[in-house]
Amino acid sequence: MSVIQEIRAKLDLVQYISQSGVALRKAGRNFKACCPFHNEKTPSFYVFPDSQTWHCFGACSTGGDIFSYVQRRENVDFAEALRILAEKAGVQLQARTPEQQEHEARLEKLRSLLAEAARFYHQRLLNAPDAAEARAYVARRGLQEATLTQFQIGYAPDSWNAILDRLKQIGYTEQEMLEAGLLTRHEESERLYDRFRDRLMIPICDERGRVIGFGARALKPEAQPKYLNSPQTPLFDKSATLFGLHLARRSIRESETAVIVEGYMDAIQAHQHGFTNVVAQMGTALTQAQLKTLSQYARRLILALDADEAGARATLRGLEAVRQAASVARVFVDPSGALRESSRLNLELQVITPPQGKDPDDLIREDPQAWRDLLANAQSVADYVINAAVASLPANATLAEREQVARELLPLLMATENNLQQQANVQQLAYKLRLGSGKALLEWAAQHQRLKRLDRPAPAEESRASAEPGAPSAPIVVLTHGEALQEYCLAALLQYPSLLADLQRIFRQLVREDAELESLLQPLCSADFTRPDLRAIFETFVRARAQYQEEWLSYLEANLPADLLPTLERLLLARLEAYEQRLRQASQTDPRALSKDVASLREAASLHSDEARHRAALPHHALSLRIVRLRRECTELGYLIQEADQAHLLTYLERNKLFLRAIRILQEAAHISYAKQSVSL
Ligand SMILES: [Zn+2]
């Protein structure tokens, strides 16, 4: 049980409000009082014990649960309200321990140090006389100035203490520089000196674009190694990082495709030529961590690798990692809202091999169209593996040799979860190796699989065994329709924060039509969220976007109670499509659902780019969210009408009319935005 649920279970709203000094009187099954938040003579503040909610039908025209009551009453933010209520309920909050805070502060220091170093190197490349050779090098590689700026490419001078002196000057210690991977310690003298000298400096960033390390290319042909990376540091883990992801993330999400190249220069060149869904894997075989990261954004991965044999071997190693990752059990909420386990990492894998002797870097620079064609004709992994194996066999290979190849490839070809695909793969293999119809191979493969299944631990164990330490636990959530609406709206805003302004504009336009309804039609606000965790995140998100001192996501993380950070992380990484499917199902059973034409147009919309799609879909869902809230409040008002005396009945009925009018306006707007979203293709 979350602390929020625990608090709700332990505290009664009616009791809490009366203890806070509000004189509640019974009104039917509910309670009423003069509103503690505005001045009035006749009570319009109601508390509903069944739903544990309150509402002021007077000047405030707002309501909520125990958390929003405390926030309003004490004039505090959610985090503080949570603290107050946790204390009252005797619930232990998860605090950021002093150690955690210290650790965070240390990482933050290293980040700012690395950002400073990147700025220093970049300025040197642009301006310093001793960087002339480096400038000539980037010119030869065809890198434009905008690209140098975008990737903040720099130059480390040929000096033992350039970065050391620079960073010392502005207050960083040698220990910190060492920890950030910028210095090396001399083995005998123990003297510290610059790790990167006379090299082109390529900053490596995390997903949020913060510098965590460097890739450094030698400029003199004799210098070794050609590429020198930052060592492993508290910030930099090469095997979990993909170069360029912060710049490629959006485009990968929109195209649902990530192209993975080998080197920094390949990725930089691709971006310069407008191929913005490209990331680089930095000289290791693909790791599970990298694949998991990409699977949050992409459905299709295209591995673009060297045509040489070493490159092909790296590919196969990469595919082995993919295969392993593919058998990792995951937990997810399926479209019907039910909890499903053991889904597979559902990534379509393809391979391209640039023509002999060419890096993607060369190819893109010399002939962007050829690169485009290559991507369009990407081969499935199975085809690639089969073709490569067949090509490596001598023309006069014996039957035994050919069968041996088949046996080696079978496990890889059977790794896909799709049975038909498996059969097709095996049949193709049999055909290419001239092994008959493939029936014998299929039988062999089926037997092989049965044996493998016997080997395998039970699913529960498997998922535990394969979960990486420190990885966020998979979300286990079963959502009601209302919650799905709330989560979708919030997740869409977190993933595309610029949509907030557009959305609020749509709400403001509604009010312009009918000023009397201002409080009911105000822009999306925390009261629209009934789940306290979602409400708190929304509230803090709005504040984060309204300030400019700090990056909004850092602000959000710093200002949310620690208990809510897992929810934040889940929403930031949530697949919005899953919510959409859930919501679509509900709207199909809704008698007000639109015609089939619109529904099919909407299907077509799923082909549209992600951001554009959510820009169109979010208003519809946010308006629906408000409708749900007003309907709920209308029900509450209904209780009052049943029990009202003659004096108040008229006021309540008037009020009820306003609600109905607001709901009608919202419904119209929701339909318009629904239709717009369908035809905006
Ligand atoms: Zn009030």
XYZ file of C-alpha atoms and ligand atoms in Angstrom:
682
model
C 0.000 0.000 0.000
C 1.334 3.411 -0.869
C 1.659 6.000 1.890
C -1.169 7.921 0.250
C -3.507 4.945 0.458
C -2.365 4.303 3.996
C -3.152 7.857 5.057
C -6.551 7.679 3.400
C -7.331 4.440 5.154
C -6.370 5.830 8.549
C -7.903 9.291 8.485
C -11.569 10.145 8.107
C -12.259 13.366 6.237
C -15.370 14.309 8.253
C -13.525 13.863 11.493
C -10.451 15.668 10.245
C -12.413 18.683 9.018
C -14.421 19.047 12.196
C -11.235 18.742 14.261
C -9.758 21.509 12.190
C -12.418 23.824 13.630
C -15.168 23.710 11.052
C -18.642 23.300 12.608
C -20.117 20.546 10.455
C -23.839 19.842 10.656
C -25.583 16.766 9.355
C -27.472 17.264 6.084
C -29.049 13.958 5.080
C -26.214 11.481 4.617
C -23.736 14.328 4.233
C -22.425 17.253 6.246
C -22.460 20.972 5.643
C -20.929 24.102 7.110
C -20.147 27.704 6.303
C -17.157 27.531 4.028
C -13.847 27.890 5.851
C -12.297 29.328 2.707
C -14.662 32.159 1.924
C -16.982 34.435 3.846
C -20.611 33.375 3.851
C -23.752 33.316 5.991
C -25.533 30.288 4.531
C -23.580 27.062 4.314
C -22.426 25.963 0.891
C -19.471 23.866 2.038
C -20.288 20.146 1.944
C -18.454 17.030 3.037
C -19.373 13.655 1.530
C -18.385 10.782 3.838
C -19.023 8.063 1.246
C -16.548 9.393 -1.250
C -14.361 11.114 1.363
C -14.531 14.341 -0.611
C -15.548 17.934 0.093
C -16.911 20.672 -2.109
C -17.726 24.361 -1.778
C -20.686 25.158 -4.005
C -20.336 28.850 -3.189
C -17.734 31.378 -4.197
C -14.854 28.872 -4.134
C -16.589 26.422 -6.448
C -13.943 23.871 -5.795
C -13.402 20.702 -3.845
C -11.262 17.669 -3.406
C -10.079 15.121 -0.892
C -8.241 15.262 2.406
C -4.960 16.255 0.781
C -6.407 19.173 -1.137
C -8.294 20.223 2.009
C -5.051 20.464 3.976
C -3.317 22.234 1.124
C -6.028 24.870 1.029
C -6.531 25.109 4.741
C -2.829 25.418 5.589
C -1.869 27.073 2.333
C 0.908 24.571 1.637
C 2.009 22.507 -1.335
C 1.327 18.802 -1.681
C 4.624 17.689 -0.192
C 3.931 19.629 2.997
C 0.302 18.424 3.163
C 1.574 14.875 2.817
C 4.003 15.475 5.689
C 1.278 16.938 7.927
C -1.143 14.095 7.241
C 1.491 11.375 7.509
C 2.395 12.655 10.954
C -1.250 12.768 11.956
C -1.860 9.251 10.673
C 1.384 7.898 12.088
C 2.611 6.856 8.659
C 6.300 6.773 7.919
C 7.271 8.827 4.868
C 10.169 7.857 2.717
C 12.700 10.567 3.361
C 15.682 11.411 1.314
C 18.354 10.286 3.726
C 21.286 12.620 4.358
C 23.444 10.091 2.481
C 21.132 10.226 -0.541
C 21.144 13.993 -0.467
C 24.905 14.033 -0.215
C 25.211 11.575 -3.085
C 22.856 13.677 -5.252
C 24.827 16.810 -4.450
C 28.078 15.075 -5.365
C 26.710 13.944 -8.733
C 25.376 17.418 -9.364
C 28.841 18.838 -8.692
C 30.402 16.399 -11.156
C 27.785 17.313 -13.746
C 28.490 21.002 -13.452
C 32.225 20.294 -13.596
C 31.802 18.312 -16.824
C 29.523 20.983 -18.309
C 32.245 23.502 -17.527
C 34.890 21.308 -19.155
C 32.751 20.856 -22.276
C 32.333 24.629 -22.546
C 36.068 25.120 -22.158
C 36.971 22.561 -24.850
C 34.299 23.895 -27.187
C 35.541 27.477 -26.894
C 39.083 26.268 -27.566
C 37.990 24.554 -30.755
C 36.204 27.644 -32.008
C 38.793 30.258 -31.082
C 42.197 29.074 -29.909
C 45.201 29.413 -32.264
C 46.518 25.983 -31.220
C 43.246 24.386 -32.395
C 43.899 25.197 -36.055
C 44.698 21.575 -36.850
C 41.519 20.409 -35.104
C 39.473 22.952 -37.030
C 40.993 21.713 -40.259
C 40.099 18.158 -39.233
C 36.402 18.915 -38.612
C 36.304 20.861 -41.875
C 37.703 17.793 -43.679
C 35.016 15.652 -42.060
C 32.462 18.137 -43.419
C 31.079 19.185 -40.029
C 29.229 22.486 -40.125
C 29.436 25.106 -37.424
C 25.825 24.489 -36.343
C 26.703 20.822 -35.817
C 29.786 21.692 -33.774
C 27.542 23.819 -31.574
C 24.728 21.285 -31.373
C 27.084 18.535 -30.217
C 29.333 21.004 -28.379
C 32.379 19.497 -30.010
C 35.665 20.787 -28.626
C 39.417 20.623 -28.574
C 41.662 19.532 -25.697
C 44.969 21.385 -25.999
C 48.288 19.538 -26.148
C 49.037 20.259 -22.498
C 49.431 18.346 -19.233
C 47.412 20.804 -17.189
C 45.060 22.880 -19.358
C 41.787 21.530 -17.968
C 43.338 21.028 -14.544
C 44.307 24.710 -14.230
C 41.079 25.954 -15.754
C 38.818 24.002 -13.393
C 40.983 24.699 -10.365
C 40.673 28.390 -11.137
C 36.895 28.222 -10.847
C 36.919 26.232 -7.633
C 36.891 22.512 -8.443
C 39.286 20.171 -6.638
C 41.689 17.723 -8.273
C 39.806 14.929 -6.543
C 36.579 15.980 -8.253
C 38.279 16.221 -11.648
C 39.750 12.759 -11.150
C 36.347 11.408 -10.192
C 34.780 12.958 -13.297
C 37.370 11.165 -15.429
C 39.215 14.237 -16.686
C 42.567 13.519 -15.017
C 44.959 10.589 -14.928
C 47.324 9.732 -12.097
C 50.941 9.072 -13.030
C 51.866 5.631 -11.744
C 55.210 6.513 -10.165
C 55.122 10.177 -9.286
C 51.364 9.978 -8.459
C 51.100 13.373 -10.077
C 47.708 14.172 -11.649
C 47.571 15.406 -15.226
C 45.052 15.959 -18.053
C 43.731 12.690 -19.463
C 42.782 14.255 -22.802
C 45.570 16.003 -24.739
C 45.572 17.179 -28.332
C 42.299 15.491 -29.082
C 38.966 16.346 -30.625
C 36.523 16.274 -27.732
C 33.022 14.885 -28.201
C 30.811 15.301 -25.134
C 28.674 12.281 -24.269
C 25.352 13.206 -22.687
C 22.728 11.365 -20.704
C 19.145 11.096 -21.930
C 18.441 14.572 -20.634
C 21.362 16.144 -22.427
C 23.675 16.589 -19.441
C 27.353 15.918 -20.139
C 28.496 12.718 -18.393
C 31.723 11.945 -20.232
C 33.765 12.436 -23.384
C 34.828 10.546 -26.444
C 38.148 11.926 -27.623
C 39.602 11.371 -31.063
C 43.302 11.563 -31.703
C 44.318 14.184 -34.251
C 47.838 12.929 -35.041
C 47.860 9.709 -37.084
C 50.474 8.128 -34.807
C 48.600 8.900 -31.550
C 47.147 5.865 -29.781
C 44.449 4.946 -29.155
C 42.478 6.522 -31.974
C 39.515 6.991 -29.640
C 39.951 7.511 -25.929
C 36.781 7.483 -23.805
C 36.137 8.727 -20.309
C 36.638 5.924 -17.808
C 33.710 4.528 -15.854
C 32.644 7.188 -13.346
C 29.670 7.639 -11.005
C 27.977 9.383 -13.956
C 29.328 7.530 -16.961
C 28.618 3.890 -17.710
C 29.509 3.205 -21.305
C 27.460 0.038 -21.515
C 24.272 1.803 -20.437
C 24.702 4.897 -22.597
C 23.866 5.591 -26.203
C 25.610 8.496 -27.829
C 23.229 11.135 -29.194
C 20.097 9.764 -27.530
C 19.164 13.150 -26.023
C 19.024 14.615 -29.523
C 17.467 11.564 -31.164
C 14.873 10.729 -28.539
C 11.984 12.695 -29.948
C 12.571 11.619 -33.496
C 12.893 7.967 -32.460
C 9.576 8.219 -30.642
C 7.905 9.790 -33.645
C 9.251 7.356 -36.210
C 9.157 4.454 -33.711
C 12.474 3.515 -35.250
C 15.994 3.859 -33.912
C 19.018 3.509 -36.143
C 22.121 2.372 -34.290
C 25.514 3.159 -35.760
C 28.949 2.333 -34.396
C 30.824 5.583 -34.087
C 30.335 9.127 -32.861
C 31.135 10.518 -36.281
C 28.519 8.310 -37.941
C 25.843 9.627 -35.596
C 26.962 13.253 -35.863
C 27.039 13.114 -39.649
C 23.572 11.512 -39.718
C 22.104 14.264 -37.565
C 23.751 16.943 -39.687
C 21.996 15.479 -42.712
C 18.606 15.385 -41.007
C 18.593 11.680 -40.056
C 17.752 12.538 -36.482
C 16.725 9.111 -35.145
C 20.306 7.889 -35.112
C 22.337 6.960 -32.016
C 25.794 5.426 -31.619
C 26.744 2.486 -29.421
C 30.322 3.587 -28.641
C 32.447 0.617 -29.512
C 30.836 -2.124 -27.479
C 28.400 -4.772 -28.550
C 24.836 -3.728 -27.818
C 23.937 -4.294 -24.206
C 20.617 -5.195 -22.658
C 20.564 -1.884 -20.829
C 20.879 -0.018 -24.118
C 18.160 -2.114 -25.704
C 15.819 -1.593 -22.796
C 16.339 2.129 -23.068
C 15.606 2.090 -26.772
C 12.567 -0.140 -26.339
C 10.956 2.685 -24.394
C 11.007 4.791 -27.532
C 11.178 2.502 -30.531
C 9.473 -0.547 -31.945
C 12.011 -1.113 -34.669
C 15.765 -1.087 -34.367
C 17.979 -0.897 -37.393
C 21.570 -1.873 -36.722
C 23.848 -0.168 -39.206
C 27.171 -1.893 -39.018
C 30.482 -2.251 -40.720
C 30.614 -4.443 -43.755
C 33.860 -6.015 -42.560
C 33.984 -9.271 -40.724
C 34.737 -7.760 -37.329
C 31.686 -5.572 -37.759
C 29.535 -8.531 -38.637
C 30.821 -10.399 -35.592
C 29.914 -7.422 -33.433
C 26.461 -7.555 -34.974
C 26.011 -11.143 -34.013
C 27.172 -10.430 -30.483
C 24.659 -7.588 -30.411
C 21.938 -9.892 -31.571
C 22.778 -12.366 -28.862
C 22.246 -9.574 -26.329
C 18.954 -8.793 -27.999
C 17.926 -12.389 -27.815
C 18.685 -12.498 -24.122
C 16.842 -9.274 -23.501
C 13.931 -10.643 -25.472
C 13.434 -13.365 -22.938
C 13.226 -10.993 -20.005
C 9.787 -11.117 -18.468
C 8.031 -7.817 -18.052
C 4.841 -6.758 -16.342
C 2.464 -4.406 -18.079
C -1.123 -3.225 -18.181
C -2.825 -4.543 -21.270
C -5.408 -2.478 -23.194
C -8.311 -3.860 -21.208
C -6.651 -2.631 -18.052
C -5.815 -6.108 -16.823
C -2.403 -6.931 -15.535
C -0.306 -9.102 -17.795
C 2.957 -10.729 -17.047
C 5.783 -12.125 -19.075
C 5.377 -10.091 -22.171
C 8.433 -10.085 -24.375
C 10.564 -7.204 -25.419
C 8.680 -6.570 -28.589
C 11.287 -5.105 -30.860
C 11.536 -5.654 -34.541
C 15.179 -5.997 -35.462
C 16.697 -5.145 -38.767
C 20.176 -4.842 -40.137
C 21.796 -2.770 -42.843
C 25.324 -3.190 -44.112
C 26.749 -0.196 -45.950
C 28.562 -1.036 -49.185
C 32.040 -2.499 -48.750
C 34.595 -0.168 -47.251
C 32.241 2.627 -46.287
C 31.269 3.891 -42.848
C 27.809 5.390 -42.482
C 29.745 8.633 -41.961
C 31.258 8.494 -45.495
C 28.116 7.214 -47.099
C 25.823 9.866 -45.634
C 28.257 12.632 -46.568
C 28.800 11.435 -50.121
C 25.350 10.161 -50.982
C 22.475 10.766 -48.550
C 20.063 9.132 -50.987
C 22.024 5.877 -50.906
C 21.744 5.921 -47.108
C 18.010 6.498 -47.380
C 17.679 3.563 -49.785
C 19.744 1.382 -47.492
C 17.398 2.130 -44.582
C 14.337 1.525 -46.715
C 15.697 -1.894 -47.656
C 16.804 -2.961 -44.203
C 16.954 -6.748 -43.860
C 15.389 -8.687 -41.041
C 17.945 -10.154 -38.677
C 17.056 -13.669 -39.789
C 17.668 -12.841 -43.459
C 20.925 -11.158 -42.599
C 22.214 -14.044 -40.506
C 21.201 -16.648 -43.070
C 22.724 -14.759 -45.976
C 25.958 -14.104 -44.092
C 26.270 -17.785 -43.138
C 25.538 -19.031 -46.625
C 28.024 -16.580 -48.117
C 30.734 -17.875 -45.797
C 30.245 -21.495 -46.950
C 32.348 -22.767 -49.813
C 30.334 -23.567 -52.926
C 31.146 -27.286 -52.633
C 30.268 -27.600 -48.924
C 29.202 -31.088 -47.886
C 25.786 -31.914 -46.517
C 27.309 -32.365 -43.062
C 28.903 -28.903 -43.223
C 25.639 -27.330 -44.304
C 23.712 -29.068 -41.537
C 26.273 -27.886 -39.038
C 25.656 -24.268 -40.097
C 21.925 -24.795 -39.822
C 22.264 -26.104 -36.295
C 24.336 -23.127 -35.238
C 21.831 -20.656 -36.598
C 18.653 -22.294 -35.423
C 18.641 -20.952 -31.837
C 18.960 -17.393 -33.108
C 16.225 -17.888 -35.681
C 13.928 -19.426 -33.082
C 14.412 -16.512 -30.711
C 11.435 -14.636 -32.106
C 8.233 -15.199 -30.167
C 6.161 -15.430 -33.316
C 5.603 -19.045 -34.390
C 4.847 -18.301 -38.025
C 7.931 -16.156 -38.229
C 9.996 -18.963 -36.736
C 8.721 -21.403 -39.331
C 9.350 -18.992 -42.163
C 12.880 -18.403 -40.893
C 13.648 -22.078 -40.668
C 12.171 -22.823 -44.084
C 14.240 -20.086 -45.607
C 17.343 -21.441 -43.937
C 16.635 -24.921 -45.272
C 16.094 -23.550 -48.760
C 19.286 -21.487 -48.774
C 21.344 -24.378 -47.464
C 19.714 -26.833 -49.874
C 18.408 -28.988 -47.035
C 15.045 -29.952 -48.532
C 11.706 -28.493 -47.415
C 12.907 -27.693 -43.935
C 10.529 -30.193 -42.358
C 13.344 -32.124 -40.755
C 14.909 -28.902 -39.518
C 11.621 -27.725 -38.050
C 11.221 -30.980 -36.202
C 14.743 -30.707 -34.922
C 14.062 -27.095 -33.870
C 10.818 -28.026 -32.099
C 12.615 -30.713 -30.168
C 15.404 -28.299 -29.361
C 12.851 -25.823 -28.005
C 11.147 -28.421 -25.860
C 14.498 -29.282 -24.339
C 15.268 -25.643 -23.769
C 11.941 -25.076 -22.056
C 12.727 -27.892 -19.641
C 16.020 -26.177 -18.880
C 14.402 -22.899 -18.170
C 13.564 -21.780 -14.636
C 9.953 -20.978 -13.787
C 8.827 -17.585 -15.147
C 8.688 -15.854 -11.773
C 12.211 -16.857 -10.955
C 13.359 -15.927 -14.396
C 12.067 -12.415 -14.130
C 13.617 -11.951 -10.740
C 16.918 -13.362 -11.865
C 17.083 -11.153 -14.905
C 15.996 -7.946 -13.222
C 19.004 -5.700 -12.966
C 19.857 -4.359 -9.554
C 18.686 -0.820 -9.145
C 16.370 -0.980 -12.142
C 12.981 0.549 -11.441
C 10.462 -2.153 -10.693
C 7.909 -2.669 -13.423
C 4.667 -0.807 -12.901
C 1.904 -2.957 -11.514
C -1.217 -0.939 -11.974
C -4.780 -1.685 -12.833
C -6.508 1.452 -13.929
C -10.128 2.511 -13.949
C -11.287 4.569 -16.906
C -11.057 7.782 -14.888
C -7.555 6.951 -13.745
C -6.488 6.051 -17.258
C -7.712 9.481 -18.388
C -5.784 11.200 -15.626
C -2.629 9.187 -16.210
C -2.763 9.690 -19.950
C -3.148 13.471 -19.648
C -0.351 13.748 -17.136
C 2.011 11.367 -18.945
C 1.412 13.141 -22.260
C 2.190 16.486 -20.635
C 5.344 15.148 -19.003
C 6.560 13.622 -22.235
C 5.604 16.603 -24.384
C 5.691 19.502 -21.920
C 5.195 22.133 -24.586
C 1.628 20.848 -25.064
C 0.585 22.431 -21.762
C 0.331 25.946 -23.173
C -1.745 24.804 -26.158
C -4.088 22.865 -23.932
C -4.690 25.748 -21.535
C -5.416 28.042 -24.482
C -8.213 25.706 -25.567
C -9.779 25.872 -22.102
C -9.488 29.660 -21.989
C -11.311 29.944 -25.288
C -14.256 28.058 -23.776
C -14.592 30.579 -20.984
C -14.609 33.413 -23.452
C -17.887 32.027 -24.745
C -19.598 32.112 -21.379
C -18.076 34.178 -18.571
C -20.587 32.891 -16.017
C -18.955 29.514 -16.244
C -15.452 30.713 -15.526
C -14.839 28.546 -12.489
C -16.216 25.428 -14.152
C -14.320 25.877 -17.390
C -11.012 27.133 -16.045
C -7.831 25.642 -17.515
C -6.864 22.105 -16.511
C -6.054 22.246 -12.814
C -5.118 20.015 -9.936
C -8.790 19.555 -8.959
C -9.276 17.579 -12.175
C -7.034 14.862 -10.771
C -8.665 12.690 -8.112
C -5.568 10.604 -7.421
C -3.423 12.563 -4.956
C -0.133 11.355 -6.443
C -1.150 12.432 -9.946
C -2.539 15.701 -8.615
C 0.699 16.500 -6.808
C 2.793 15.729 -9.861
C 0.546 17.867 -12.074
C 0.652 20.764 -9.628
C 4.430 20.640 -9.321
C 4.793 20.203 -13.080
C 2.824 23.418 -13.688
C 5.034 25.247 -11.193
C 8.151 23.755 -12.781
C 7.124 25.040 -16.203
C 6.402 28.508 -14.807
C 9.893 29.023 -13.358
C 13.109 29.548 -15.242
C 15.825 29.151 -12.605
C 16.138 25.443 -13.097
C 15.588 22.862 -15.777
C 11.929 21.913 -15.311
C 12.481 18.207 -14.777
C 15.176 18.808 -12.150
C 12.811 21.225 -10.438
C 10.045 18.640 -10.522
C 12.260 15.928 -9.055
C 13.604 18.211 -6.361
C 10.179 19.437 -5.264
C 8.218 16.206 -5.217
C 8.045 14.007 -2.100
C 10.404 11.052 -2.487
C 7.426 8.686 -2.327
C 6.144 10.024 -5.629
C 9.386 9.720 -7.608
C 8.665 6.155 -8.793
C 5.279 7.313 -10.140
C 6.950 10.230 -11.877
C 9.468 7.934 -13.481
C 6.761 5.512 -14.590
C 4.781 8.308 -16.245
C 7.837 9.765 -17.950
C 8.530 6.419 -19.557
C 4.971 5.211 -20.061
C 3.878 4.057 -23.491
C 1.066 6.479 -24.203
C -0.384 4.081 -26.757
C -1.358 1.674 -23.997
C -3.509 4.355 -22.352
C -4.963 5.377 -25.675
C -6.059 1.843 -26.401
C -7.609 1.628 -22.973
C -9.456 4.896 -23.532
C -10.501 4.044 -27.053
C -12.165 0.878 -25.812
C -14.201 2.872 -23.342
C -15.235 5.432 -25.929
C -16.447 2.695 -28.269
C -18.907 1.505 -25.677
C -19.976 5.088 -25.016
C -23.347 5.798 -26.685
C -21.986 9.216 -27.600
C -19.126 7.642 -29.518
C -18.566 8.996 -32.982
C -19.281 7.337 -36.268
C -17.216 4.499 -37.657
C -15.645 6.803 -40.230
C -14.116 8.924 -37.577
C -12.981 5.864 -35.695
C -11.200 4.521 -38.740
C -9.651 7.909 -39.415
C -8.468 7.759 -35.884
C -6.835 4.421 -36.532
C -5.044 6.053 -39.409
C -3.923 8.735 -37.021
C -1.821 6.149 -35.281
C 0.488 6.324 -38.268
C 0.993 9.993 -37.641
C 3.988 11.292 -35.734
C 3.739 10.842 -31.990
C 3.959 14.420 -30.887
C 1.466 15.627 -33.476
C -0.855 12.828 -32.506
C -0.765 13.684 -28.829
C -1.065 17.371 -29.586
C -4.361 16.440 -31.216
C -5.457 13.782 -28.725
C -4.600 15.501 -25.463
C -7.299 18.227 -25.650
C -9.988 15.611 -26.224
C -8.881 13.578 -23.227
C -8.333 16.616 -20.999
C -11.817 17.925 -21.828
C -13.194 14.462 -21.072
C -11.373 14.539 -17.765
C -13.118 17.802 -16.875
C -16.484 16.344 -17.935
C -15.916 13.393 -15.618
C -15.162 15.787 -12.778
C -18.209 17.997 -13.372
C -20.475 14.948 -13.604
C -19.149 13.822 -10.261
C -19.758 17.226 -8.741
C -23.206 17.294 -10.288
C -23.984 14.076 -8.467
C -22.851 15.679 -5.229
C -25.085 18.646 -5.938
C -27.910 16.193 -6.535
C -27.696 15.061 -2.897
C -28.115 18.646 -1.794
C -31.096 19.223 -4.045
C -32.869 16.167 -2.586
C -32.417 17.481 0.911
C -32.695 21.208 0.315
C -35.329 23.377 1.975
C -37.441 25.786 -0.022
C -35.047 28.676 0.581
C -32.039 26.994 -0.995
C -33.670 24.828 -3.596
C -33.751 27.566 -6.202
C -30.071 28.427 -5.764
C -29.098 24.788 -6.112
C -31.243 24.313 -9.179
C -29.647 27.384 -10.756
C -26.279 25.978 -9.882
C -27.239 22.649 -11.413
C -28.165 24.417 -14.663
C -24.727 25.989 -14.771
C -23.123 22.562 -14.385
C -25.192 21.128 -17.182
C -24.380 24.062 -19.417
C -20.675 23.704 -18.718
C -20.804 19.979 -19.418
C -22.568 20.626 -22.720
C -19.938 23.140 -23.783
C -17.185 20.727 -22.828
C -18.838 17.885 -24.715
C -19.093 19.995 -27.825
C -15.484 21.062 -27.536
C -14.435 17.475 -26.906
C -16.269 16.335 -30.025
C -14.738 19.103 -32.077
C -11.251 18.256 -30.850
C -11.989 14.571 -31.460
C -12.974 15.269 -35.042
C -10.036 17.647 -35.499
C -7.675 15.058 -34.211
C -9.011 12.600 -36.756
C -8.820 14.844 -39.772
C -5.619 16.667 -38.921
C -3.684 14.094 -40.919
Zn -16.048 28.448 -0.312
